[in-house]
Amino acid sequence: MNKATDDKYASFRKDVQSFLREKLTPEIQDRARRQAGVAAEPKLGLWWQKTLHEKGWTAPAWPVEYGGTGWDAMEQYIFQEECALAGAPNHLLTGVQMCGPVIMQFGSPSQKEYFLPRILSGEDYWCQGFSEPGSGSDLASLKTKAVRDGDDYVVNGSKIWTTHAHYANWIFLLVRTSTEGRPQAGISLLLSPMNAPGISVRPILSMSGEHDVNEVFFDNVRIPVSNRVGEENQGWTVAKYLLEFERGGAYAAIARNALEEARRSALQRDEIDQRALWDEPSFRRRFADLEIQITAQAWTERRVIAGKTAGTSTGPLMASVLKVRGSELQQTASEIAMHALGEFAIPDQRDALEPGSKLPPHGPDFALRSTARYMNSRATSIVRGTNEIQRNLIARLIINQQAPLGFALD
Ligand SMILES: Cc1cc2nc3c(=O)[nH]c(=O)nc-3n(C[C@H](O)[C@H](O)[C@H](O)COP(=O)(O)OP(=O)(O)OC[C@H]3O[C@@H](n4cnc5c(N)ncnc54)[C@H](O)[C@@H]3O)c2cc1C
């Protein structure tokens, strides 16, 4: 970093902040704050995507020719950071962050022409059909089968944990097109409309009662060969490329936002209850400890991004390190929020005990979502490759010395 780049990024940050101040009205922030699922409900998420699209900011990481912003890595990071700190809706970015880059890299000209503008505008809402029962971490063992029949594949099998499959109008899915050789060598990636005959969706309710994820069944579904991305049996290469886009991000800002929520909860509850949790040394120590860890994570993220901007490859090692730490910090922040709220965090259970109860709310109303958020944040260490798998990767990369850290640790 030097004075010129510092000034450039400070002025960029101000522009982003003023845009966010204008668009994220208190009502929108309040609605976003009440979302507890793994992604915002599409009505809110797509409103945000449309708002960003009007400004040309939907897909900062895309090349300019396809509608990207032309921002460098640090500007993209600052944008993510400011959105998280401002409490912008956490809209599902399956189309923008995953499907779009894959179509750009491996898609045919007609796939690019058709799908990319629709992903940018939010006209198409995508879900990701990778995981199957028995094939999560060991994704290459997937069994959903696609058999060629003329100009179509006939697909049979099922996917699981498919986020927002009940809202999506398109799915990109990995299928087995060959059983010869290594499992990785017989996989292809297909695109299918969700209303194709033979596709059915069954909800899975999370322990908080949220409906985010689903099972998706394929019963003799015909998918045109022209909807395959990349060559037949090269889906593993496509999938690996795609998974690179799943990790990374401004984890520290998300955790900081969650911690801020915990602070608000503690103060509000103190006011209602006439107690002084906020002034209790043990609570404040826990809070301060996490704040320090989040600040350390933020600086690590920035150093990694600065290295990238300078043209150094940060490689997969730091992506895994940041993911593991980032998800743990988010989870700890949600635990502190629960601590701050005490029994106010469980009004849903109170309602269950007293059906039809007309009791007035006995806590700040956003506390209604804290339990759900706490429960759903358990998923952050599972999605995008579980933290155990990330730790295996980190160990292997360090032991094999395949990946330099990308920046000096001292
Ligand atoms: C909220 C949520 C949303 C999701 N959304 C989607 C989606 O939209 N699309 C999609 O395709 N998938 C989605 N997933 C699935 C997710 O990618 C998988 O859950 C994840 O990859 C783990 O796979 P699994 O659940 O089969 O667990 P498993 O792979 O069976 O793992 C079970 C446990 O064993 C551990 N384990 C497994 N192998 C090893 C190993 N080699 N070494 C050490 N420990 C190991 C794991 O870390 C884990 O703790 C979602 C999951 C969740 C929770």
CSV table of C-alpha atoms and ligand atoms in Angstrom, one decimal:
chain,number,residue,atom,x,y,z
A,1,MET,CA,0.0,0.0,0.0
A,2,ASN,CA,1.1,3.6,-0.6
A,3,LYS,CA,-0.4,7.0,-0.3
A,4,ALA,CA,-1.8,7.0,-3.9
A,5,THR,CA,-3.5,3.7,-3.6
A,6,ASP,CA,-4.7,4.4,-0.1
A,7,ASP,CA,-6.4,7.6,-1.4
A,8,LYS,CA,-7.8,5.8,-4.4
A,9,TYR,CA,-9.4,3.1,-2.2
A,10,ALA,CA,-10.6,5.6,0.5
A,11,SER,CA,-12.4,7.6,-2.2
A,12,PHE,CA,-13.8,4.4,-3.7
A,13,ARG,CA,-15.1,3.3,-0.2
A,14,LYS,CA,-16.8,6.7,0.2
A,15,ASP,CA,-18.6,6.3,-3.1
A,16,VAL,CA,-19.8,2.8,-2.2
A,17,GLN,CA,-20.9,4.0,1.3
A,18,SER,CA,-22.9,6.9,-0.1
A,19,PHE,CA,-24.6,4.5,-2.6
A,20,LEU,CA,-25.5,2.1,0.2
A,21,ARG,CA,-26.8,4.9,2.4
A,22,GLU,CA,-29.1,6.1,-0.4
A,23,LYS,CA,-30.5,2.6,-1.3
A,24,LEU,CA,-30.5,0.8,2.0
A,25,THR,CA,-33.3,2.7,3.8
A,26,PRO,CA,-34.0,1.8,7.4
A,27,GLU,CA,-37.0,-0.3,6.3
A,28,ILE,CA,-34.8,-2.3,3.9
A,29,GLN,CA,-32.1,-2.8,6.6
A,30,ASP,CA,-34.8,-3.9,9.0
A,31,ARG,CA,-36.2,-6.4,6.6
A,32,ALA,CA,-32.7,-7.7,5.8
A,33,ARG,CA,-32.0,-8.0,9.5
A,34,ARG,CA,-35.0,-10.2,10.0
A,35,GLN,CA,-33.8,-12.7,7.4
A,36,ALA,CA,-32.3,-15.7,9.2
A,37,GLY,CA,-31.9,-18.2,6.4
A,38,VAL,CA,-28.8,-19.1,4.4
A,39,ALA,CA,-29.8,-16.5,1.8
A,40,ALA,CA,-32.4,-13.7,1.7
A,41,GLU,CA,-35.8,-14.5,0.4
A,42,PRO,CA,-35.8,-13.9,-3.4
A,43,LYS,CA,-38.3,-11.0,-3.2
A,44,LEU,CA,-35.8,-9.0,-1.2
A,45,GLY,CA,-32.7,-10.6,-2.7
A,46,LEU,CA,-33.8,-9.9,-6.3
A,47,TRP,CA,-34.8,-6.3,-5.4
A,48,TRP,CA,-31.2,-5.8,-4.3
A,49,GLN,CA,-29.9,-7.5,-7.4
A,50,LYS,CA,-32.0,-5.2,-9.6
A,51,THR,CA,-30.9,-2.1,-7.6
A,52,LEU,CA,-27.2,-3.1,-8.1
A,53,HIS,CA,-27.9,-3.9,-11.8
A,54,GLU,CA,-29.3,-0.4,-12.4
A,55,LYS,CA,-25.9,0.9,-11.1
A,56,GLY,CA,-23.9,-1.7,-13.1
A,57,TRP,CA,-22.7,-3.3,-9.9
A,58,THR,CA,-24.3,-6.7,-9.9
A,59,ALA,CA,-21.2,-8.7,-10.9
A,60,PRO,CA,-18.0,-6.8,-9.8
A,61,ALA,CA,-15.8,-9.8,-10.6
A,62,TRP,CA,-17.0,-10.4,-14.2
A,63,PRO,CA,-14.9,-9.1,-17.1
A,64,VAL,CA,-16.2,-5.7,-18.3
A,65,GLU,CA,-17.2,-7.1,-21.7
A,66,TYR,CA,-19.8,-9.3,-19.9
A,67,GLY,CA,-21.1,-6.5,-17.6
A,68,GLY,CA,-18.5,-6.5,-14.9
A,69,THR,CA,-17.3,-3.3,-13.2
A,70,GLY,CA,-13.6,-3.3,-14.0
A,71,TRP,CA,-12.8,-3.0,-10.3
A,72,ASP,CA,-9.5,-4.5,-9.1
A,73,ALA,CA,-9.5,-7.1,-6.3
A,74,MET,CA,-9.2,-4.6,-3.5
A,75,GLU,CA,-12.2,-2.6,-4.8
A,76,GLN,CA,-14.2,-5.7,-5.1
A,77,TYR,CA,-13.3,-6.6,-1.5
A,78,ILE,CA,-14.2,-3.1,-0.2
A,79,PHE,CA,-17.5,-3.4,-2.0
A,80,GLN,CA,-18.3,-6.7,-0.3
A,81,GLU,CA,-17.1,-5.4,3.0
A,82,GLU,CA,-19.2,-2.3,2.9
A,83,CYS,CA,-22.3,-4.2,1.8
A,84,ALA,CA,-21.9,-6.6,4.7
A,85,LEU,CA,-21.3,-3.8,7.2
A,86,ALA,CA,-24.3,-1.8,5.9
A,87,GLY,CA,-26.5,-4.9,6.3
A,88,ALA,CA,-27.4,-5.3,2.6
A,89,PRO,CA,-29.6,-8.3,1.8
A,90,ASN,CA,-27.6,-11.5,1.6
A,91,HIS,CA,-29.0,-12.4,-1.8
A,92,LEU,CA,-28.2,-15.8,-3.3
A,93,LEU,CA,-25.4,-15.4,-5.8
A,94,THR,CA,-25.4,-18.9,-7.3
A,95,GLY,CA,-26.0,-17.4,-10.8
A,96,VAL,CA,-23.6,-14.5,-10.6
A,97,GLN,CA,-20.8,-16.1,-8.6
A,98,MET,CA,-20.9,-19.6,-9.8
A,99,CYS,CA,-22.9,-20.3,-13.0
A,100,GLY,CA,-21.9,-17.1,-14.8
A,101,PRO,CA,-18.1,-17.5,-14.5
A,102,VAL,CA,-18.4,-21.2,-15.6
A,103,ILE,CA,-20.4,-20.3,-18.7
A,104,MET,CA,-17.9,-17.5,-19.5
A,105,GLN,CA,-15.0,-20.0,-19.3
A,106,PHE,CA,-16.5,-23.2,-20.8
A,107,GLY,CA,-19.8,-22.2,-22.4
A,108,SER,CA,-20.6,-22.1,-26.1
A,109,PRO,CA,-21.2,-18.6,-27.7
A,110,SER,CA,-24.9,-19.2,-27.7
A,111,GLN,CA,-24.9,-20.2,-24.0
A,112,LYS,CA,-23.0,-17.0,-23.2
A,113,GLU,CA,-25.3,-14.8,-25.3
A,114,TYR,CA,-28.5,-16.3,-23.8
A,115,PHE,CA,-27.6,-16.9,-20.1
A,116,LEU,CA,-25.2,-14.2,-19.1
A,117,PRO,CA,-27.5,-11.1,-19.5
A,118,ARG,CA,-30.3,-13.0,-17.7
A,119,ILE,CA,-28.0,-13.9,-14.8
A,120,LEU,CA,-26.9,-10.3,-14.5
A,121,SER,CA,-30.5,-8.9,-14.5
A,122,GLY,CA,-31.8,-11.6,-12.1
A,123,GLU,CA,-34.3,-12.7,-14.7
A,124,ASP,CA,-33.0,-16.3,-14.2
A,125,TYR,CA,-32.7,-17.5,-10.6
A,126,TRP,CA,-30.2,-20.4,-10.3
A,127,CYS,CA,-29.7,-23.3,-8.0
A,128,GLN,CA,-26.8,-25.6,-7.7
A,129,GLY,CA,-27.3,-29.4,-8.1
A,130,PHE,CA,-24.0,-30.9,-6.9
A,131,SER,CA,-24.5,-32.7,-3.6
A,132,GLU,CA,-26.3,-36.0,-3.5
A,133,PRO,CA,-27.2,-38.4,-0.6
A,134,GLY,CA,-23.8,-40.0,0.0
A,135,SER,CA,-21.9,-37.6,-2.2
A,136,GLY,CA,-21.1,-34.4,-0.4
A,137,SER,CA,-17.4,-34.1,0.5
A,138,ASP,CA,-16.7,-37.0,-1.8
A,139,LEU,CA,-18.5,-35.3,-4.7
A,140,ALA,CA,-16.8,-37.3,-7.4
A,141,SER,CA,-18.8,-40.4,-6.2
A,142,LEU,CA,-22.1,-38.8,-7.5
A,143,LYS,CA,-24.5,-41.2,-9.2
A,144,THR,CA,-27.2,-39.1,-10.9
A,145,LYS,CA,-27.0,-40.6,-14.3
A,146,ALA,CA,-27.4,-39.0,-17.8
A,147,VAL,CA,-27.7,-41.3,-20.8
A,148,ARG,CA,-27.5,-39.9,-24.3
A,149,ASP,CA,-30.6,-40.4,-26.4
A,150,GLY,CA,-30.4,-38.5,-29.7
A,151,ASP,CA,-30.0,-34.8,-29.1
A,152,ASP,CA,-30.9,-35.2,-25.4
A,153,TYR,CA,-29.6,-36.6,-22.2
A,154,VAL,CA,-32.1,-38.6,-20.1
A,155,VAL,CA,-31.4,-37.9,-16.5
A,156,ASN,CA,-32.3,-40.0,-13.5
A,157,GLY,CA,-31.3,-39.6,-9.9
A,158,SER,CA,-31.5,-37.0,-7.1
A,159,LYS,CA,-29.8,-34.1,-5.5
A,160,ILE,CA,-29.9,-32.9,-1.9
A,161,TRP,CA,-29.4,-29.7,0.1
A,162,THR,CA,-30.2,-27.7,-3.0
A,163,THR,CA,-30.6,-24.1,-1.8
A,164,HIS,CA,-33.7,-22.3,-3.1
A,165,ALA,CA,-34.5,-25.0,-5.6
A,166,HIS,CA,-38.2,-24.2,-4.8
A,167,TYR,CA,-37.7,-20.6,-6.1
A,168,ALA,CA,-35.1,-21.2,-8.9
A,169,ASN,CA,-36.1,-21.4,-12.6
A,170,TRP,CA,-32.8,-23.0,-13.6
A,171,ILE,CA,-30.5,-25.6,-12.1
A,172,PHE,CA,-26.9,-26.4,-13.1
A,173,LEU,CA,-26.1,-30.0,-12.1
A,174,LEU,CA,-23.3,-32.5,-12.2
A,175,VAL,CA,-24.3,-35.9,-13.8
A,176,ARG,CA,-22.5,-39.2,-14.4
A,177,THR,CA,-22.0,-39.7,-18.1
A,178,SER,CA,-19.5,-42.5,-17.8
A,179,THR,CA,-18.5,-45.2,-15.3
A,180,GLU,CA,-15.2,-46.0,-17.1
A,181,GLY,CA,-11.9,-45.1,-15.3
A,182,ARG,CA,-11.6,-42.8,-12.3
A,183,PRO,CA,-14.9,-41.4,-11.0
A,184,GLN,CA,-13.8,-37.9,-11.8
A,185,ALA,CA,-13.4,-38.8,-15.4
A,186,GLY,CA,-17.1,-39.6,-16.0
A,187,ILE,CA,-18.9,-36.4,-14.9
A,188,SER,CA,-20.5,-33.7,-17.0
A,189,LEU,CA,-22.2,-30.4,-16.2
A,190,LEU,CA,-25.7,-29.7,-17.5
A,191,LEU,CA,-28.1,-26.8,-17.4
A,192,SER,CA,-31.8,-27.4,-17.0
A,193,PRO,CA,-35.0,-25.4,-16.6
A,194,MET,CA,-36.6,-26.3,-13.3
A,195,ASN,CA,-40.0,-26.8,-15.0
A,196,ALA,CA,-38.6,-29.6,-17.3
A,197,PRO,CA,-41.0,-32.6,-17.0
A,198,GLY,CA,-39.8,-35.1,-14.5
A,199,ILE,CA,-38.2,-32.7,-12.0
A,200,SER,CA,-39.7,-32.5,-8.6
A,201,VAL,CA,-38.7,-30.7,-5.5
A,202,ARG,CA,-39.2,-31.8,-1.9
A,203,PRO,CA,-38.5,-29.3,0.9
A,204,ILE,CA,-36.1,-30.0,3.8
A,205,LEU,CA,-36.9,-27.8,6.8
A,206,SER,CA,-33.9,-26.7,8.8
A,207,MET,CA,-33.9,-27.1,12.6
A,208,SER,CA,-34.9,-23.5,12.9
A,209,GLY,CA,-38.0,-24.2,10.8
A,210,GLU,CA,-36.6,-22.3,7.7
A,211,HIS,CA,-37.2,-23.7,4.3
A,212,ASP,CA,-33.9,-23.0,2.4
A,213,VAL,CA,-32.8,-26.3,1.2
A,214,ASN,CA,-34.5,-29.1,-0.8
A,215,GLU,CA,-34.2,-32.5,-2.4
A,216,VAL,CA,-34.5,-32.4,-6.2
A,217,PHE,CA,-35.6,-35.6,-8.0
A,218,PHE,CA,-34.9,-36.3,-11.7
A,219,ASP,CA,-37.2,-38.9,-13.3
A,220,ASN,CA,-36.4,-39.4,-17.0
A,221,VAL,CA,-35.7,-35.7,-17.4
A,222,ARG,CA,-34.7,-34.8,-21.0
A,223,ILE,CA,-32.0,-32.2,-21.1
A,224,PRO,CA,-30.7,-31.1,-24.6
A,225,VAL,CA,-27.1,-31.9,-25.3
A,226,SER,CA,-26.8,-28.2,-26.3
A,227,ASN,CA,-27.3,-27.4,-22.5
A,228,ARG,CA,-24.0,-29.2,-21.6
A,229,VAL,CA,-21.3,-26.8,-20.5
A,230,GLY,CA,-17.9,-28.0,-21.7
A,231,GLU,CA,-17.1,-31.3,-23.1
A,232,GLU,CA,-18.7,-34.6,-22.1
A,233,ASN,CA,-16.9,-36.2,-19.1
A,234,GLN,CA,-15.0,-33.0,-18.4
A,235,GLY,CA,-17.5,-31.8,-15.8
A,236,TRP,CA,-15.0,-32.3,-13.0
A,237,THR,CA,-12.7,-29.7,-14.4
A,238,VAL,CA,-15.6,-27.4,-14.8
A,239,ALA,CA,-16.8,-28.1,-11.2
A,240,LYS,CA,-13.3,-27.5,-9.7
A,241,TYR,CA,-13.1,-24.1,-11.6
A,242,LEU,CA,-16.6,-23.3,-10.2
A,243,LEU,CA,-15.7,-24.2,-6.6
A,244,GLU,CA,-12.9,-21.7,-6.7
A,245,PHE,CA,-15.6,-19.0,-6.8
A,246,GLU,CA,-17.5,-20.4,-3.9
A,247,ARG,CA,-14.8,-19.6,-1.3
A,248,GLY,CA,-13.3,-16.2,-0.6
A,249,GLY,CA,-15.2,-13.1,0.5
A,250,ALA,CA,-15.4,-10.5,3.3
A,251,TYR,CA,-16.0,-12.9,6.2
A,252,ALA,CA,-14.8,-10.4,8.8
A,253,ALA,CA,-17.4,-7.8,7.8
A,254,ILE,CA,-20.2,-10.4,8.1
A,255,ALA,CA,-18.9,-11.5,11.5
A,256,ARG,CA,-18.6,-7.8,12.6
A,257,ASN,CA,-22.2,-7.2,11.5
A,258,ALA,CA,-23.3,-10.2,13.5
A,259,LEU,CA,-21.3,-8.9,16.5
A,260,GLU,CA,-22.9,-5.5,16.2
A,261,GLU,CA,-26.3,-7.2,16.3
A,262,ALA,CA,-25.2,-8.9,19.5
A,263,ARG,CA,-24.2,-5.5,21.0
A,264,ARG,CA,-27.6,-4.0,20.1
A,265,SER,CA,-29.4,-7.0,21.6
A,266,ALA,CA,-27.4,-6.8,24.8
A,267,LEU,CA,-28.1,-3.0,25.2
A,268,GLN,CA,-31.8,-3.4,24.3
A,269,ARG,CA,-32.3,-6.2,26.7
A,270,ASP,CA,-30.5,-4.3,29.4
A,271,GLU,CA,-33.0,-1.5,28.9
A,272,ILE,CA,-36.0,-3.7,29.0
A,273,ASP,CA,-34.8,-5.8,31.9
A,274,GLN,CA,-33.1,-3.1,33.9
A,275,ARG,CA,-30.0,-5.3,34.1
A,276,ALA,CA,-26.4,-4.6,33.1
A,277,LEU,CA,-25.1,-7.4,31.0
A,278,TRP,CA,-23.2,-4.9,28.8
A,279,ASP,CA,-21.2,-3.8,31.8
A,280,GLU,CA,-20.5,-7.3,33.0
A,281,PRO,CA,-16.7,-7.9,32.7
A,282,SER,CA,-17.1,-11.5,31.6
A,283,PHE,CA,-19.5,-10.6,28.8
A,284,ARG,CA,-17.5,-7.6,27.7
A,285,ARG,CA,-14.3,-9.7,27.7
A,286,ARG,CA,-15.9,-12.3,25.5
A,287,PHE,CA,-17.2,-9.6,23.2
A,288,ALA,CA,-13.8,-7.8,23.1
A,289,ASP,CA,-12.0,-11.0,22.4
A,290,LEU,CA,-14.1,-11.7,19.4
A,291,GLU,CA,-13.8,-8.2,18.2
A,292,ILE,CA,-10.0,-8.5,18.3
A,293,GLN,CA,-10.2,-11.8,16.3
A,294,ILE,CA,-12.5,-10.2,13.7
A,295,THR,CA,-10.1,-7.3,13.3
A,296,ALA,CA,-7.2,-9.7,12.8
A,297,GLN,CA,-9.2,-11.6,10.2
A,298,ALA,CA,-10.1,-8.3,8.4
A,299,TRP,CA,-6.4,-7.4,8.2
A,300,THR,CA,-5.5,-10.9,7.0
A,301,GLU,CA,-8.2,-10.7,4.3
A,302,ARG,CA,-6.9,-7.3,3.2
A,303,ARG,CA,-3.3,-8.5,3.0
A,304,VAL,CA,-4.4,-11.5,0.9
A,305,ILE,CA,-6.4,-9.2,-1.4
A,306,ALA,CA,-3.5,-6.7,-1.6
A,307,GLY,CA,-1.2,-9.5,-2.6
A,308,LYS,CA,-3.7,-10.5,-5.3
A,309,THR,CA,-4.0,-6.9,-6.6
A,310,ALA,CA,-0.2,-6.8,-6.8
A,311,GLY,CA,-0.3,-9.9,-9.0
A,312,THR,CA,0.8,-12.4,-6.5
A,313,SER,CA,-1.1,-15.6,-6.5
A,314,THR,CA,-2.6,-16.2,-3.1
A,315,GLY,CA,-3.5,-19.7,-4.1
A,316,PRO,CA,-5.9,-22.2,-2.5
A,317,LEU,CA,-4.2,-22.3,0.9
A,318,MET,CA,-5.3,-18.8,2.0
A,319,ALA,CA,-8.8,-19.3,0.6
A,320,SER,CA,-9.2,-22.3,2.9
A,321,VAL,CA,-7.6,-20.6,5.9
A,322,LEU,CA,-9.9,-17.6,5.5
A,323,LYS,CA,-12.9,-19.8,5.0
A,324,VAL,CA,-12.3,-21.8,8.2
A,325,ARG,CA,-11.6,-18.8,10.4
A,326,GLY,CA,-14.3,-16.7,8.8
A,327,SER,CA,-17.0,-19.3,9.4
A,328,GLU,CA,-15.9,-19.9,13.0
A,329,LEU,CA,-16.0,-16.1,13.7
A,330,GLN,CA,-19.6,-15.9,12.3
A,331,GLN,CA,-20.6,-18.8,14.5
A,332,THR,CA,-19.1,-17.3,17.6
A,333,ALA,CA,-20.8,-14.0,17.0
A,334,SER,CA,-24.2,-15.7,16.8
A,335,GLU,CA,-23.4,-17.5,20.1
A,336,ILE,CA,-22.7,-14.2,21.8
A,337,ALA,CA,-26.0,-12.8,20.4
A,338,MET,CA,-27.8,-15.7,22.0
A,339,HIS,CA,-26.0,-15.1,25.3
A,340,ALA,CA,-27.0,-11.4,25.1
A,341,LEU,CA,-30.6,-12.2,24.6
A,342,GLY,CA,-31.0,-15.0,27.1
A,343,GLU,CA,-34.6,-16.3,27.1
A,344,PHE,CA,-35.7,-13.5,24.7
A,345,ALA,CA,-34.0,-15.6,22.0
A,346,ILE,CA,-36.6,-18.3,22.2
A,347,PRO,CA,-40.0,-16.7,21.7
A,348,ASP,CA,-40.9,-19.2,19.0
A,349,GLN,CA,-40.8,-22.0,21.6
A,350,ARG,CA,-42.9,-19.9,24.0
A,351,ASP,CA,-45.5,-19.6,21.2
A,352,ALA,CA,-45.4,-23.4,20.7
A,353,LEU,CA,-46.0,-23.9,24.4
A,354,GLU,CA,-49.0,-21.6,24.4
A,355,PRO,CA,-50.8,-22.0,21.1
A,356,GLY,CA,-52.7,-18.9,20.0
A,357,SER,CA,-51.3,-17.0,22.9
A,358,LYS,CA,-51.9,-13.3,22.8
A,359,LEU,CA,-49.1,-12.4,25.1
A,360,PRO,CA,-47.3,-9.2,24.1
A,361,PRO,CA,-43.8,-9.7,22.7
A,362,HIS,CA,-41.5,-9.9,25.7
A,363,GLY,CA,-38.3,-8.8,23.9
A,364,PRO,CA,-37.0,-6.7,21.0
A,365,ASP,CA,-38.8,-8.1,18.0
A,366,PHE,CA,-35.6,-8.7,16.0
A,367,ALA,CA,-34.7,-11.1,18.8
A,368,LEU,CA,-37.3,-13.4,17.2
A,369,ARG,CA,-34.7,-14.3,14.5
A,370,SER,CA,-31.6,-14.8,16.8
A,371,THR,CA,-32.2,-18.4,17.5
A,372,ALA,CA,-32.9,-19.1,13.9
A,373,ARG,CA,-29.7,-17.2,12.9
A,374,TYR,CA,-27.7,-19.0,15.5
A,375,MET,CA,-28.9,-22.4,14.2
A,376,ASN,CA,-28.5,-21.6,10.6
A,377,SER,CA,-25.0,-20.3,11.1
A,378,ARG,CA,-24.0,-23.8,11.9
A,379,ALA,CA,-24.1,-24.4,8.2
A,380,THR,CA,-21.3,-21.9,7.5
A,381,SER,CA,-18.7,-24.5,8.5
A,382,ILE,CA,-20.4,-27.1,6.2
A,383,VAL,CA,-21.1,-25.3,3.0
A,384,ARG,CA,-18.4,-24.5,0.5
A,385,GLY,CA,-16.5,-27.6,1.6
A,386,THR,CA,-16.7,-28.5,5.3
A,387,ASN,CA,-14.1,-27.1,7.6
A,388,GLU,CA,-12.7,-30.6,8.2
A,389,ILE,CA,-12.0,-30.9,4.5
A,390,GLN,CA,-10.5,-27.4,4.4
A,391,ARG,CA,-8.2,-28.4,7.3
A,392,ASN,CA,-7.1,-31.5,5.4
A,393,LEU,CA,-6.4,-29.3,2.4
A,394,ILE,CA,-4.4,-26.8,4.5
A,395,ALA,CA,-2.3,-29.6,6.0
A,396,ARG,CA,-1.7,-31.3,2.7
A,397,LEU,CA,-0.7,-28.0,1.0
A,398,ILE,CA,1.7,-27.0,3.8
A,399,ILE,CA,3.2,-30.4,4.2
A,400,ASN,CA,3.7,-30.8,0.5
A,401,GLN,CA,4.8,-27.2,0.4
A,402,GLN,CA,2.8,-26.8,-2.7
A,403,ALA,CA,1.4,-23.5,-1.8
A,404,PRO,CA,3.4,-20.5,-0.6
A,405,LEU,CA,1.4,-18.3,1.8
A,406,GLY,CA,1.2,-15.5,-0.7
A,407,PHE,CA,2.4,-12.9,1.9
A,408,ALA,CA,4.8,-12.8,4.7
A,409,LEU,CA,3.3,-13.7,8.1
A,410,ASP,CA,5.5,-11.4,10.2
B,1,LIG,C1,-27.4,-24.9,4.4
B,1,LIG,C2,-26.8,-25.7,3.3
B,1,LIG,C3,-26.9,-25.4,2.0
B,1,LIG,C4,-26.4,-26.1,1.0
B,1,LIG,N1,-26.6,-25.8,-0.3
B,1,LIG,C5,-26.2,-26.6,-1.3
B,1,LIG,C6,-26.5,-26.3,-2.7
B,1,LIG,O1,-27.2,-25.3,-3.0
B,1,LIG,N2,-26.1,-27.2,-3.6
B,1,LIG,C7,-25.3,-28.3,-3.4
B,1,LIG,O2,-25.0,-29.0,-4.3
B,1,LIG,N3,-25.0,-28.6,-2.1
B,1,LIG,C8,-25.4,-27.8,-1.0
B,1,LIG,N4,-25.1,-28.1,0.3
B,1,LIG,C9,-24.4,-29.3,0.5
B,1,LIG,C10,-23.0,-29.1,1.0
B,1,LIG,O3,-22.1,-28.8,0.0
B,1,LIG,C11,-22.6,-30.4,1.7
B,1,LIG,O4,-23.4,-30.6,2.9
B,1,LIG,C12,-21.1,-30.5,2.1
B,1,LIG,O5,-20.4,-30.6,0.9
B,1,LIG,C13,-20.8,-31.7,3.0
B,1,LIG,O6,-21.3,-32.9,2.4
B,1,LIG,P1,-22.3,-33.9,3.3
B,1,LIG,O7,-23.4,-33.1,3.9
B,1,LIG,O8,-22.6,-35.0,2.4
B,1,LIG,O9,-21.4,-34.4,4.5
B,1,LIG,P2,-20.3,-35.5,4.5
B,1,LIG,O10,-19.4,-35.3,3.3
B,1,LIG,O11,-21.0,-36.8,4.6
B,1,LIG,O12,-19.5,-35.2,5.8
B,1,LIG,C14,-20.0,-35.6,7.1
B,1,LIG,C15,-18.9,-35.2,8.1
B,1,LIG,O13,-17.7,-35.9,7.9
B,1,LIG,C16,-16.6,-35.1,7.7
B,1,LIG,N5,-15.7,-35.7,6.6
B,1,LIG,C17,-16.1,-36.1,5.4
B,1,LIG,N6,-15.0,-36.5,4.7
B,1,LIG,C18,-13.9,-36.3,5.5
B,1,LIG,C19,-12.6,-36.5,5.4
B,1,LIG,N7,-12.0,-37.0,4.3
B,1,LIG,N8,-11.7,-36.1,6.4
B,1,LIG,C20,-12.3,-35.5,7.6
B,1,LIG,N9,-13.6,-35.3,7.8
B,1,LIG,C21,-14.4,-35.7,6.8
B,1,LIG,C22,-17.2,-33.8,7.2
B,1,LIG,O14,-16.4,-32.7,7.5
B,1,LIG,C23,-18.5,-33.7,8.0
B,1,LIG,O15,-18.3,-33.2,9.3
B,1,LIG,C24,-25.6,-27.3,1.3
B,1,LIG,C25,-25.4,-27.6,2.6
B,1,LIG,C26,-26.0,-26.9,3.6
B,1,LIG,C27,-25.8,-27.3,5.1
